[in-house]
mmCIF file of C-alpha atoms and ligand atoms in Angstrom:
data_model
loop_
_atom_site.group_PDB
_atom_site.id
_atom_site.type_symbol
_atom_site.label_atom_id
_atom_site.label_comp_id
_atom_site.label_asym_id
_atom_site.label_seq_id
_atom_site.Cartn_x
_atom_site.Cartn_y
_atom_site.Cartn_z
ATOM 1 C CA MET A 811 0.985 10.091 5.878
ATOM 2 C CA SER A 812 -2.120 11.362 3.999
ATOM 3 C CA GLU A 813 -5.138 9.513 5.341
ATOM 4 C CA ALA A 814 -6.888 9.749 1.983
ATOM 5 C CA THR A 815 -4.352 7.622 0.084
ATOM 6 C CA ALA A 816 -5.075 3.922 -0.092
ATOM 7 C CA PRO A 817 -2.212 1.487 0.629
ATOM 8 C CA THR A 818 -0.322 0.235 -2.358
ATOM 9 C CA GLY A 819 2.252 -2.479 -2.471
ATOM 10 C CA PRO A 820 3.100 -5.429 -0.306
ATOM 11 C CA GLU A 821 4.148 -3.678 2.883
ATOM 12 C CA PHE A 822 1.846 -4.345 5.936
ATOM 13 C CA GLY A 823 0.489 -1.370 7.903
ATOM 14 C CA GLU A 824 -0.022 2.355 8.058
ATOM 15 C CA GLY A 825 3.431 3.311 6.718
ATOM 16 C CA THR A 826 2.203 2.276 3.264
ATOM 17 C CA HIS A 827 -0.156 5.384 3.101
ATOM 18 C CA ARG A 828 2.549 7.429 1.260
ATOM 19 C CA THR A 829 2.571 10.283 -1.322
ATOM 20 C CA LEU A 830 6.278 10.947 -1.568
ATOM 21 C CA THR A 831 9.209 8.647 -2.349
ATOM 22 C CA ILE A 832 12.714 9.767 -1.178
ATOM 23 C CA VAL A 833 15.849 8.194 -2.698
ATOM 24 C CA ARG A 834 18.783 10.226 -1.231
ATOM 25 C CA GLY A 835 19.743 12.445 1.537
ATOM 26 C CA GLU A 836 22.532 14.806 2.745
ATOM 27 C CA GLY A 837 22.483 16.671 6.035
ATOM 28 C CA ALA A 838 18.979 18.145 6.405
ATOM 29 C CA ARG A 839 18.199 17.676 2.626
ATOM 30 C CA LEU A 840 16.307 14.901 1.067
ATOM 31 C CA TRP A 841 15.659 14.286 -2.739
ATOM 32 C CA ASP A 842 12.819 12.510 -4.446
ATOM 33 C CA ALA A 843 13.256 10.379 -7.481
ATOM 34 C CA ASP A 844 12.783 13.253 -9.829
ATOM 35 C CA GLY A 845 15.683 15.228 -8.284
ATOM 36 C CA ARG A 846 13.464 17.612 -6.347
ATOM 37 C CA SER A 847 15.064 18.641 -2.992
ATOM 38 C CA TYR A 848 13.254 18.950 0.324
ATOM 39 C CA VAL A 849 14.258 20.439 3.663
ATOM 40 C CA ASP A 850 13.806 17.791 6.327
ATOM 41 C CA LEU A 851 12.144 19.163 9.333
ATOM 42 C CA GLY A 852 11.225 15.774 10.841
ATOM 43 C CA ALA A 853 14.581 13.809 10.933
ATOM 44 C CA SER A 854 12.621 10.594 10.551
ATOM 45 C CA HIS A 855 10.927 11.071 14.049
ATOM 46 C CA GLY A 856 14.334 11.994 15.521
ATOM 47 C CA VAL A 857 16.523 9.279 14.048
ATOM 48 C CA GLY A 858 18.446 11.836 12.112
ATOM 49 C CA ASN A 859 19.894 14.224 14.662
ATOM 50 C CA LEU A 860 23.208 14.030 12.620
ATOM 51 C CA GLY A 861 21.335 14.284 9.324
ATOM 52 C CA ALA A 862 21.088 11.933 6.458
ATOM 53 C CA SER A 863 24.029 9.659 5.885
ATOM 54 C CA PRO A 864 26.528 11.422 8.195
ATOM 55 C CA PRO A 865 29.948 10.753 6.605
ATOM 56 C CA GLU A 866 31.658 9.617 9.811
ATOM 57 C CA VAL A 867 28.910 7.099 10.620
ATOM 58 C CA VAL A 868 28.906 5.892 7.025
ATOM 59 C CA ALA A 869 32.777 5.439 7.081
ATOM 60 C CA ALA A 870 32.576 3.598 10.410
ATOM 61 C CA VAL A 871 29.780 1.282 9.119
ATOM 62 C CA ALA A 872 31.627 0.496 5.981
ATOM 63 C CA GLU A 873 34.819 -0.177 7.862
ATOM 64 C CA GLN A 874 33.083 -2.334 10.367
ATOM 65 C CA ALA A 875 31.181 -4.279 7.716
ATOM 66 C CA ARG A 876 34.500 -5.271 6.102
ATOM 67 C CA THR A 877 36.073 -6.127 9.499
ATOM 68 C CA LEU A 878 33.317 -8.114 11.304
ATOM 69 C CA LEU A 879 29.669 -7.615 10.309
ATOM 70 C CA TYR A 880 27.985 -9.651 13.064
ATOM 71 C CA LEU A 881 28.992 -11.134 16.353
ATOM 72 C CA GLY A 882 26.791 -12.787 19.106
ATOM 73 C CA THR A 883 26.776 -11.397 22.562
ATOM 74 C CA GLY A 884 28.566 -14.526 23.820
ATOM 75 C CA TYR A 885 31.879 -12.950 22.596
ATOM 76 C CA GLY A 886 33.747 -9.782 23.686
ATOM 77 C CA ASN A 887 34.359 -7.099 21.146
ATOM 78 C CA PRO A 888 36.410 -3.854 21.344
ATOM 79 C CA VAL A 889 34.102 -1.854 19.149
ATOM 80 C CA ARG A 890 31.165 -2.679 21.651
ATOM 81 C CA ASP A 891 33.399 -1.983 24.649
ATOM 82 C CA ASP A 892 34.394 1.443 23.127
ATOM 83 C CA PHE A 893 30.898 2.439 22.263
ATOM 84 C CA LEU A 894 29.503 1.508 25.845
ATOM 85 C CA ALA A 895 32.342 3.505 27.428
ATOM 86 C CA ALA A 896 31.721 6.434 25.114
ATOM 87 C CA LEU A 897 28.053 6.395 26.061
ATOM 88 C CA LEU A 898 28.706 5.909 29.882
ATOM 89 C CA ARG A 899 31.159 8.937 29.816
ATOM 90 C CA LEU A 900 28.314 11.257 28.780
ATOM 91 C CA LEU A 901 26.111 10.189 31.614
ATOM 92 C CA PRO A 902 26.254 10.782 35.417
ATOM 93 C CA PRO A 903 28.460 8.279 37.288
ATOM 94 C CA SER A 904 25.646 6.509 38.953
ATOM 95 C CA PHE A 905 25.056 4.739 35.632
ATOM 96 C CA GLY A 906 27.285 1.842 34.713
ATOM 97 C CA ARG A 907 25.306 -0.906 33.027
ATOM 98 C CA VAL A 908 23.824 -0.916 29.463
ATOM 99 C CA PHE A 909 21.523 -3.507 27.811
ATOM 100 C CA LEU A 910 21.784 -3.088 24.092
ATOM 101 C CA SER A 911 18.936 -3.951 21.678
ATOM 102 C CA ASN A 912 17.750 -2.720 18.336
ATOM 103 C CA SER A 913 14.866 -0.234 18.604
ATOM 104 C CA GLY A 914 13.130 2.150 20.953
ATOM 105 C CA THR A 915 10.337 -0.264 21.913
ATOM 106 C CA GLU A 916 12.878 -2.972 22.807
ATOM 107 C CA SER A 917 14.720 -0.494 25.132
ATOM 108 C CA VAL A 918 11.373 0.130 26.900
ATOM 109 C CA GLU A 919 10.566 -3.596 27.146
ATOM 110 C CA ALA A 920 13.967 -4.113 28.751
ATOM 111 C CA ALA A 921 13.328 -1.200 31.156
ATOM 112 C CA ILE A 922 9.954 -2.803 32.256
ATOM 113 C CA LYS A 923 11.406 -6.262 32.747
ATOM 114 C CA ILE A 924 14.467 -4.949 34.562
ATOM 115 C CA ALA A 925 12.195 -2.852 36.963
ATOM 116 C CA ARG A 926 9.738 -5.687 37.555
ATOM 117 C CA SER A 927 12.476 -8.192 38.224
ATOM 118 C CA ALA A 928 14.640 -5.859 40.346
ATOM 119 C CA THR A 929 11.900 -4.679 42.564
ATOM 120 C CA GLY A 930 9.848 -7.856 42.616
ATOM 121 C CA ARG A 931 6.747 -5.656 41.981
ATOM 122 C CA PRO A 932 4.242 -5.609 39.155
ATOM 123 C CA LYS A 933 2.979 -1.941 38.772
ATOM 124 C CA VAL A 934 4.112 0.642 36.122
ATOM 125 C CA VAL A 935 3.110 4.260 36.466
ATOM 126 C CA ALA A 936 3.186 6.237 33.184
ATOM 127 C CA ALA A 937 1.725 9.388 31.927
ATOM 128 C CA MET A 938 -1.247 10.323 29.918
ATOM 129 C CA ARG A 939 -0.288 11.370 26.297
ATOM 130 C CA GLY A 940 2.929 9.398 26.763
ATOM 131 C CA PHE A 941 4.415 7.357 23.981
ATOM 132 C CA HIS A 942 6.807 4.431 24.621
ATOM 133 C CA GLY A 943 6.449 2.095 21.573
ATOM 134 C CA ARG A 944 4.220 -0.615 20.247
ATOM 135 C CA THR A 945 5.308 -3.990 21.464
ATOM 136 C CA LEU A 946 2.804 -5.213 24.027
ATOM 137 C CA GLY A 947 4.778 -4.124 27.209
ATOM 138 C CA ALA A 948 5.809 -0.729 25.805
ATOM 139 C CA LEU A 949 2.247 -0.323 24.327
ATOM 140 C CA SER A 950 0.857 -0.919 27.782
ATOM 141 C CA ALA A 951 2.767 2.189 28.860
ATOM 142 C CA THR A 952 1.646 4.134 25.789
ATOM 143 C CA TRP A 953 -1.430 6.315 26.357
ATOM 144 C CA ARG A 954 -3.311 6.752 23.124
ATOM 145 C CA LYS A 955 -6.423 4.751 22.902
ATOM 146 C CA GLU A 956 -6.452 4.132 19.165
ATOM 147 C CA LEU A 957 -3.043 2.520 19.415
ATOM 148 C CA ARG A 958 -4.025 0.221 22.317
ATOM 149 C CA ALA A 959 -7.709 -0.701 21.756
ATOM 150 C CA PRO A 960 -7.339 -3.291 19.001
ATOM 151 C CA PHE A 961 -4.752 -5.237 20.829
ATOM 152 C CA GLU A 962 -6.296 -5.541 24.323
ATOM 153 C CA PRO A 963 -5.942 -7.021 26.753
ATOM 154 C CA LEU A 964 -2.575 -5.437 27.327
ATOM 155 C CA VAL A 965 -0.111 -6.158 30.204
ATOM 156 C CA PRO A 966 -1.881 -5.665 33.520
ATOM 157 C CA GLU A 967 -0.929 -3.238 36.265
ATOM 158 C CA PHE A 968 -0.093 -0.140 34.025
ATOM 159 C CA VAL A 969 -1.742 3.144 35.128
ATOM 160 C CA HIS A 970 -1.487 6.606 33.611
ATOM 161 C CA VAL A 971 -1.447 9.918 35.525
ATOM 162 C CA PRO A 972 -1.825 13.454 34.147
ATOM 163 C CA PHE A 973 1.583 14.708 32.827
ATOM 164 C CA ASN A 974 2.898 17.558 34.852
ATOM 165 C CA ASP A 975 0.700 16.847 37.912
ATOM 166 C CA PRO A 976 3.063 16.215 40.794
ATOM 167 C CA ALA A 977 0.197 15.386 43.273
ATOM 168 C CA ALA A 978 -1.136 12.732 40.810
ATOM 169 C CA VAL A 979 2.237 10.950 40.415
ATOM 170 C CA GLU A 980 2.754 11.176 44.165
ATOM 171 C CA ALA A 981 -0.610 9.520 44.825
ATOM 172 C CA ALA A 982 -0.235 6.840 42.138
ATOM 173 C CA VAL A 983 3.265 5.530 43.218
ATOM 174 C CA ASP A 984 2.981 2.874 46.021
ATOM 175 C CA GLU A 985 4.670 -0.201 47.464
ATOM 176 C CA ARG A 986 3.442 -2.266 44.537
ATOM 177 C CA THR A 987 5.155 0.061 41.909
ATOM 178 C CA ALA A 988 8.130 -1.260 39.929
ATOM 179 C CA LEU A 989 8.695 1.617 37.582
ATOM 180 C CA VAL A 990 7.663 5.219 37.018
ATOM 181 C CA LEU A 991 8.182 5.791 33.297
ATOM 182 C CA LEU A 992 8.193 9.325 31.858
ATOM 183 C CA GLU A 993 9.372 11.158 28.772
ATOM 184 C CA PRO A 994 11.074 14.341 29.943
ATOM 185 C CA VAL A 995 9.519 15.945 26.751
ATOM 186 C CA GLN A 996 6.557 14.108 25.404
ATOM 187 C CA GLY A 997 7.209 13.805 21.524
ATOM 188 C CA GLU A 998 4.557 11.750 19.897
ATOM 189 C CA GLY A 999 1.963 12.941 22.503
ATOM 190 C CA GLY A 1000 2.007 16.518 21.239
ATOM 191 C CA VAL A 1001 5.326 18.095 22.360
ATOM 192 C CA HIS A 1002 4.790 18.698 26.027
ATOM 193 C CA VAL A 1003 7.792 19.700 28.165
ATOM 194 C CA ALA A 1004 7.909 18.377 31.749
ATOM 195 C CA THR A 1005 8.177 20.867 34.718
ATOM 196 C CA GLY A 1006 10.958 20.397 37.132
ATOM 197 C CA GLU A 1007 8.441 20.194 39.952
ATOM 198 C CA PHE A 1008 6.700 17.097 38.216
ATOM 199 C CA LEU A 1009 10.068 15.230 37.608
ATOM 200 C CA ARG A 1010 11.200 15.973 41.103
ATOM 201 C CA ALA A 1011 7.862 14.661 42.436
ATOM 202 C CA ALA A 1012 8.302 11.472 40.389
ATOM 203 C CA ARG A 1013 11.912 11.137 41.750
ATOM 204 C CA ALA A 1014 10.750 11.670 45.385
ATOM 205 C CA ALA A 1015 7.800 9.207 44.877
ATOM 206 C CA ALA A 1016 9.947 6.549 43.459
ATOM 207 C CA ASP A 1017 12.554 7.009 46.305
ATOM 208 C CA ARG A 1018 9.941 6.871 48.992
ATOM 209 C CA SER A 1019 8.307 3.720 47.683
ATOM 210 C CA GLY A 1020 11.295 1.909 46.403
ATOM 211 C CA ALA A 1021 10.193 2.062 42.868
ATOM 212 C CA LEU A 1022 12.598 2.784 39.992
ATOM 213 C CA LEU A 1023 12.392 6.039 38.016
ATOM 214 C CA GLY A 1024 12.706 5.595 34.250
ATOM 215 C CA PHE A 1025 13.092 8.256 31.618
ATOM 216 C CA ASP A 1026 12.263 7.330 28.070
ATOM 217 C CA GLU A 1027 14.736 9.560 26.024
ATOM 218 C CA VAL A 1028 14.273 7.515 22.840
ATOM 219 C CA GLN A 1029 13.310 10.775 21.069
ATOM 220 C CA THR A 1030 14.853 13.383 23.347
ATOM 221 C CA GLY A 1031 18.368 11.784 23.612
ATOM 222 C CA VAL A 1032 21.600 12.706 21.901
ATOM 223 C CA GLY A 1033 21.358 16.452 21.935
ATOM 224 C CA ARG A 1034 17.726 16.913 20.609
ATOM 225 C CA THR A 1035 16.598 19.191 23.470
ATOM 226 C CA GLY A 1036 19.751 21.317 23.857
ATOM 227 C CA ARG A 1037 21.485 18.977 26.312
ATOM 228 C CA MET A 1038 23.079 15.550 25.428
ATOM 229 C CA PHE A 1039 20.230 14.006 27.525
ATOM 230 C CA ALA A 1040 17.108 15.995 28.336
ATOM 231 C CA PHE A 1041 17.083 15.076 32.098
ATOM 232 C CA GLU A 1042 20.224 17.325 32.407
ATOM 233 C CA HIS A 1043 17.918 20.339 32.067
ATOM 234 C CA TRP A 1044 16.458 19.575 35.534
ATOM 235 C CA GLY A 1045 19.168 17.710 37.232
ATOM 236 C CA VAL A 1046 16.766 14.836 38.030
ATOM 237 C CA VAL A 1047 18.611 11.597 37.393
ATOM 238 C CA PRO A 1048 16.683 8.493 36.663
ATOM 239 C CA ASP A 1049 17.515 4.826 37.605
ATOM 240 C CA VAL A 1050 16.804 3.592 34.167
ATOM 241 C CA LEU A 1051 17.284 5.508 30.859
ATOM 242 C CA THR A 1052 16.015 4.245 27.445
ATOM 243 C CA LEU A 1053 17.640 5.410 24.147
ATOM 244 C CA ALA A 1054 17.291 4.606 20.548
ATOM 245 C CA LYS A 1055 16.355 6.658 17.448
ATOM 246 C CA SER A 1056 19.438 8.810 16.747
ATOM 247 C CA LEU A 1057 21.895 6.945 19.186
ATOM 248 C CA ALA A 1058 23.661 5.242 16.283
ATOM 249 C CA GLY A 1059 23.323 8.046 13.781
ATOM 250 C CA GLY A 1060 20.631 6.335 11.728
ATOM 251 C CA VAL A 1061 21.562 2.589 12.135
ATOM 252 C CA PRO A 1062 18.929 0.518 14.228
ATOM 253 C CA ILE A 1063 19.905 0.402 18.067
ATOM 254 C CA GLY A 1064 18.269 0.517 21.403
ATOM 255 C CA ALA A 1065 19.886 0.931 24.801
ATOM 256 C CA THR A 1066 18.622 0.625 28.357
ATOM 257 C CA VAL A 1067 21.032 2.248 30.800
ATOM 258 C CA THR A 1068 20.870 1.502 34.355
ATOM 259 C CA THR A 1069 22.926 1.261 37.513
ATOM 260 C CA PRO A 1070 25.061 -1.606 38.955
ATOM 261 C CA GLU A 1071 22.820 -1.648 42.053
ATOM 262 C CA VAL A 1072 19.787 -2.321 39.865
ATOM 263 C CA GLU A 1073 21.566 -5.031 37.942
ATOM 264 C CA ALA A 1074 22.595 -6.650 41.226
ATOM 265 C CA ARG A 1075 18.821 -7.134 42.044
ATOM 266 C CA PHE A 1076 17.878 -8.329 38.655
ATOM 267 C CA ARG A 1077 16.742 -11.961 38.484
ATOM 268 C CA GLY A 1078 16.006 -14.078 35.446
ATOM 269 C CA SER A 1079 17.335 -13.433 31.870
ATOM 270 C CA HIS A 1080 16.871 -10.978 29.141
ATOM 271 C CA HIS A 1081 18.610 -11.033 25.780
ATOM 272 C CA SER A 1082 18.600 -9.967 22.178
ATOM 273 C CA THR A 1083 20.372 -11.827 19.346
ATOM 274 C CA PHE A 1084 21.355 -8.661 17.421
ATOM 275 C CA GLY A 1085 21.710 -6.453 20.517
ATOM 276 C CA GLY A 1086 25.153 -5.096 20.674
ATOM 277 C CA ASN A 1087 26.326 -6.191 17.203
ATOM 278 C CA PRO A 1088 29.480 -4.527 16.046
ATOM 279 C CA LEU A 1089 27.916 -2.724 13.157
ATOM 280 C CA ALA A 1090 25.501 -0.816 15.225
ATOM 281 C CA CYS A 1091 28.211 -0.225 17.985
ATOM 282 C CA ALA A 1092 30.620 1.195 15.400
ATOM 283 C CA ALA A 1093 27.842 3.513 14.118
ATOM 284 C CA GLY A 1094 27.044 4.529 17.640
ATOM 285 C CA LEU A 1095 30.549 5.173 18.538
ATOM 286 C CA ALA A 1096 31.020 7.396 15.476
ATOM 287 C CA ALA A 1097 27.628 9.171 16.074
ATOM 288 C CA LEU A 1098 28.489 10.122 19.760
ATOM 289 C CA ARG A 1099 31.928 11.359 18.760
ATOM 290 C CA VAL A 1100 30.345 13.736 16.075
ATOM 291 C CA ALA A 1101 27.752 14.835 18.532
ATOM 292 C CA VAL A 1102 30.405 15.820 21.142
ATOM 293 C CA ARG A 1103 32.930 17.177 18.642
ATOM 294 C CA ASP A 1104 30.307 19.363 16.794
ATOM 295 C CA ARG A 1105 28.620 20.474 20.095
ATOM 296 C CA LEU A 1106 25.223 19.424 18.691
ATOM 297 C CA PRO A 1107 23.339 19.906 21.956
ATOM 298 C CA GLU A 1108 24.479 23.514 21.929
ATOM 299 C CA ARG A 1109 23.573 23.943 18.341
ATOM 300 C CA ALA A 1110 20.071 22.522 19.171
ATOM 301 C CA GLU A 1111 19.658 24.932 22.050
ATOM 302 C CA ARG A 1112 20.628 27.967 19.884
ATOM 303 C CA LEU A 1113 18.506 27.068 16.896
ATOM 304 C CA GLY A 1114 15.683 26.078 19.110
ATOM 305 C CA ARG A 1115 15.671 29.510 20.889
ATOM 306 C CA HIS A 1116 15.844 31.153 17.557
ATOM 307 C CA ALA A 1117 12.704 29.235 16.377
ATOM 308 C CA LEU A 1118 10.735 30.191 19.355
ATOM 309 C CA ASP A 1119 11.524 33.811 18.680
ATOM 310 C CA ARG A 1120 10.626 33.468 14.994
ATOM 311 C CA LEU A 1121 7.363 31.588 15.768
ATOM 312 C CA ALA A 1122 6.326 34.128 18.520
ATOM 313 C CA GLY A 1123 3.152 36.200 17.936
ATOM 314 C CA LEU A 1124 1.435 33.843 15.490
ATOM 315 C CA PRO A 1125 -2.317 34.857 15.388
ATOM 316 C CA SER A 1126 -4.111 33.253 18.446
ATOM 317 C CA ASP A 1127 -7.179 32.368 16.381
ATOM 318 C CA ARG A 1128 -4.988 30.021 14.269
ATOM 319 C CA VAL A 1129 -2.374 28.853 16.831
ATOM 320 C CA ARG A 1130 -3.079 27.780 20.318
ATOM 321 C CA GLU A 1131 0.506 27.648 21.571
ATOM 322 C CA VAL A 1132 4.086 27.227 20.278
ATOM 323 C CA ARG A 1133 6.174 25.164 22.697
ATOM 324 C CA GLY A 1134 9.216 22.872 22.943
ATOM 325 C CA LEU A 1135 12.775 22.543 24.132
ATOM 326 C CA GLY A 1136 15.813 22.695 21.881
ATOM 327 C CA LEU A 1137 14.939 21.376 18.428
ATOM 328 C CA LEU A 1138 11.825 19.378 19.476
ATOM 329 C CA LEU A 1139 9.120 21.970 18.857
ATOM 330 C CA GLY A 1140 5.336 21.855 18.526
ATOM 331 C CA VAL A 1141 2.924 24.400 16.965
ATOM 332 C CA ASP A 1142 -0.423 23.647 18.395
ATOM 333 C CA LEU A 1143 -3.046 24.546 15.823
ATOM 334 C CA ARG A 1144 -6.728 25.228 16.276
ATOM 335 C CA GLU A 1145 -7.454 23.013 13.323
ATOM 336 C CA ARG A 1146 -6.291 19.822 11.932
ATOM 337 C CA VAL A 1147 -2.571 19.728 11.002
ATOM 338 C CA ALA A 1148 -2.754 17.737 7.855
ATOM 339 C CA PRO A 1149 -3.474 20.646 5.531
ATOM 340 C CA ALA A 1150 -0.505 22.603 6.844
ATOM 341 C CA LEU A 1151 1.699 19.607 6.454
ATOM 342 C CA ALA A 1152 0.699 19.266 2.816
ATOM 343 C CA ALA A 1153 1.095 22.989 2.227
ATOM 344 C CA LEU A 1154 4.756 22.758 3.599
ATOM 345 C CA GLU A 1155 5.483 19.699 1.429
ATOM 346 C CA ALA A 1156 4.358 21.676 -1.565
ATOM 347 C CA ARG A 1157 6.918 24.452 -0.563
ATOM 348 C CA GLY A 1158 9.667 21.809 -0.159
ATOM 349 C CA PHE A 1159 9.604 21.308 3.587
ATOM 350 C CA LEU A 1160 8.919 17.951 5.338
ATOM 351 C CA ALA A 1161 7.526 18.401 8.803
ATOM 352 C CA LEU A 1162 5.651 15.806 11.091
ATOM 353 C CA PRO A 1163 2.296 15.768 13.023
ATOM 354 C CA ALA A 1164 2.135 14.968 16.722
ATOM 355 C CA GLY A 1165 -1.392 14.035 17.198
ATOM 356 C CA ALA A 1166 -4.182 15.539 15.197
ATOM 357 C CA THR A 1167 -3.473 19.309 15.772
ATOM 358 C CA VAL A 1168 0.198 19.695 16.476
ATOM 359 C CA LEU A 1169 2.870 20.502 13.791
ATOM 360 C CA ARG A 1170 5.948 19.032 15.032
ATOM 361 C CA LEU A 1171 9.344 20.367 14.033
ATOM 362 C CA LEU A 1172 12.465 18.232 14.891
ATOM 363 C CA PRO A 1173 14.983 18.947 12.157
ATOM 364 C CA PRO A 1174 18.397 17.296 12.075
ATOM 365 C CA LEU A 1175 20.543 19.208 14.638
ATOM 366 C CA VAL A 1176 22.971 19.885 11.748
ATOM 367 C CA ILE A 1177 20.465 21.777 9.667
ATOM 368 C CA GLU A 1178 22.045 24.855 7.824
ATOM 369 C CA GLU A 1179 20.866 28.044 9.378
ATOM 370 C CA ALA A 1180 19.464 29.286 6.146
ATOM 371 C CA ASP A 1181 17.435 26.121 5.644
ATOM 372 C CA TRP A 1182 15.946 26.447 9.219
ATOM 373 C CA ASP A 1183 15.145 30.065 8.681
ATOM 374 C CA ALA A 1184 13.453 29.203 5.417
ATOM 375 C CA GLY A 1185 11.557 26.420 7.060
ATOM 376 C CA LEU A 1186 10.436 28.730 9.952
ATOM 377 C CA ALA A 1187 9.262 31.298 7.424
ATOM 378 C CA ALA A 1188 7.305 28.685 5.611
ATOM 379 C CA VAL A 1189 5.682 27.473 8.843
ATOM 380 C CA ARG A 1190 4.571 31.101 9.572
ATOM 381 C CA GLU A 1191 3.245 31.496 6.063
ATOM 382 C CA VAL A 1192 1.377 28.104 6.108
ATOM 383 C CA VAL A 1193 -0.254 28.550 9.568
ATOM 384 C CA ALA A 1194 -0.889 32.268 9.566
ATOM 385 C CA GLY A 1195 -0.461 33.582 6.043
ATOM 386 C CA GLY A 1196 2.901 35.332 6.738
HETATM 387 C C1 PLP B 1451 9.835 6.532 18.877
HETATM 388 C C2 PLP B 1451 9.759 6.201 20.372
HETATM 389 C C3 PLP B 1451 9.608 4.967 20.885
HETATM 390 C C4 PLP B 1451 9.599 3.672 20.077
HETATM 391 O O1 PLP B 1451 10.840 3.571 19.353
HETATM 392 P P1 PLP B 1451 10.764 2.446 18.078
HETATM 393 O O2 PLP B 1451 12.216 2.446 17.554
HETATM 394 O O3 PLP B 1451 9.824 2.996 16.932
HETATM 395 O O4 PLP B 1451 10.285 1.148 18.552
HETATM 396 C C5 PLP B 1451 9.626 4.799 22.205
HETATM 397 N N1 PLP B 1451 9.637 5.859 23.010
HETATM 398 C C6 PLP B 1451 9.715 7.096 22.555
HETATM 399 C C7 PLP B 1451 9.670 8.303 23.472
HETATM 400 C C8 PLP B 1451 9.652 7.459 21.125
HETATM 401 O O5 PLP B 1451 9.643 8.548 20.736
#
């Protein structure tokens, strides 16, 4: 993470700027090679809603690996069927079709292809500060210039409107628009919660013009914001929903959920060799069962409210705003966030940035209350001296 450290080792890319090596985890605790323990306040960018190595997911993966590790999509499989049924049971009845892949960006690529094909239109309306992944299609919907510029030209016909500006989304969506793609809570872009007015305007604009409304819940899905899916907060139901990160409890997966009506209009083909493999589906089935059984959305809502209370009243010369929903929280600082992250790490707490100035907290939803309290106390201390 630290920008000052030079890359070491053979891995390509920015992930190699590392200062800390983690070898083991349990719940919201991670251990380094020397046996020092840390409280995880970042859940690997939202992969770890169930914590590190959740026992039920580990058991399901081990059992499935022994039974059938891999199967192409040309064959039916009961574990895949059970996982898809479990996922659809948690969603409004309008949904009924799922395309399975292996990551968040793939789930977004599928959403873009499905929308373009089903509508026969080219244009995608996304939001400023939005993040949707890094393959060329998803990157075209992503806002940040530094992520885009080295790879231009990107896919044509993508436009960005200011987040939470209902008039702007109404004006941008027209009869050339295939998809309006939004995060209900922007994660990477700095933790910004949508207003109901904005999401309803996007829904109405899509309906008026015949475009599809897509919500990217790769980070907000599976309980993170205090509902199983964030859109439930506003009751605005999209036509396409993208999921990944914690959907299979830590095993790679991506899912693009849509309606039978959209599927009926889809022309062409889209496919993933590893999509819907039994290992990921077994993990996903176990993960959804745990999330429901342990009422993780309710826990996220409760612990998130508590955090907003505990972080209230931080001095306004240091902190611009504290915001968020459930356990997706941002502390927007008036200075760069890197020193605060380093100070937290020195105290044994691993948090994340969201842009240059926002300290992002997205702990596993299973975090022990004592660990969460200690983490919040450490955040107060680090950003405000107590
Ligand atoms: C992380 C993220 C993605 C990309 O997921 P990958 O698995 O890294 O490809 C897409 N959309 C949102 C909202 C995300 O938070």
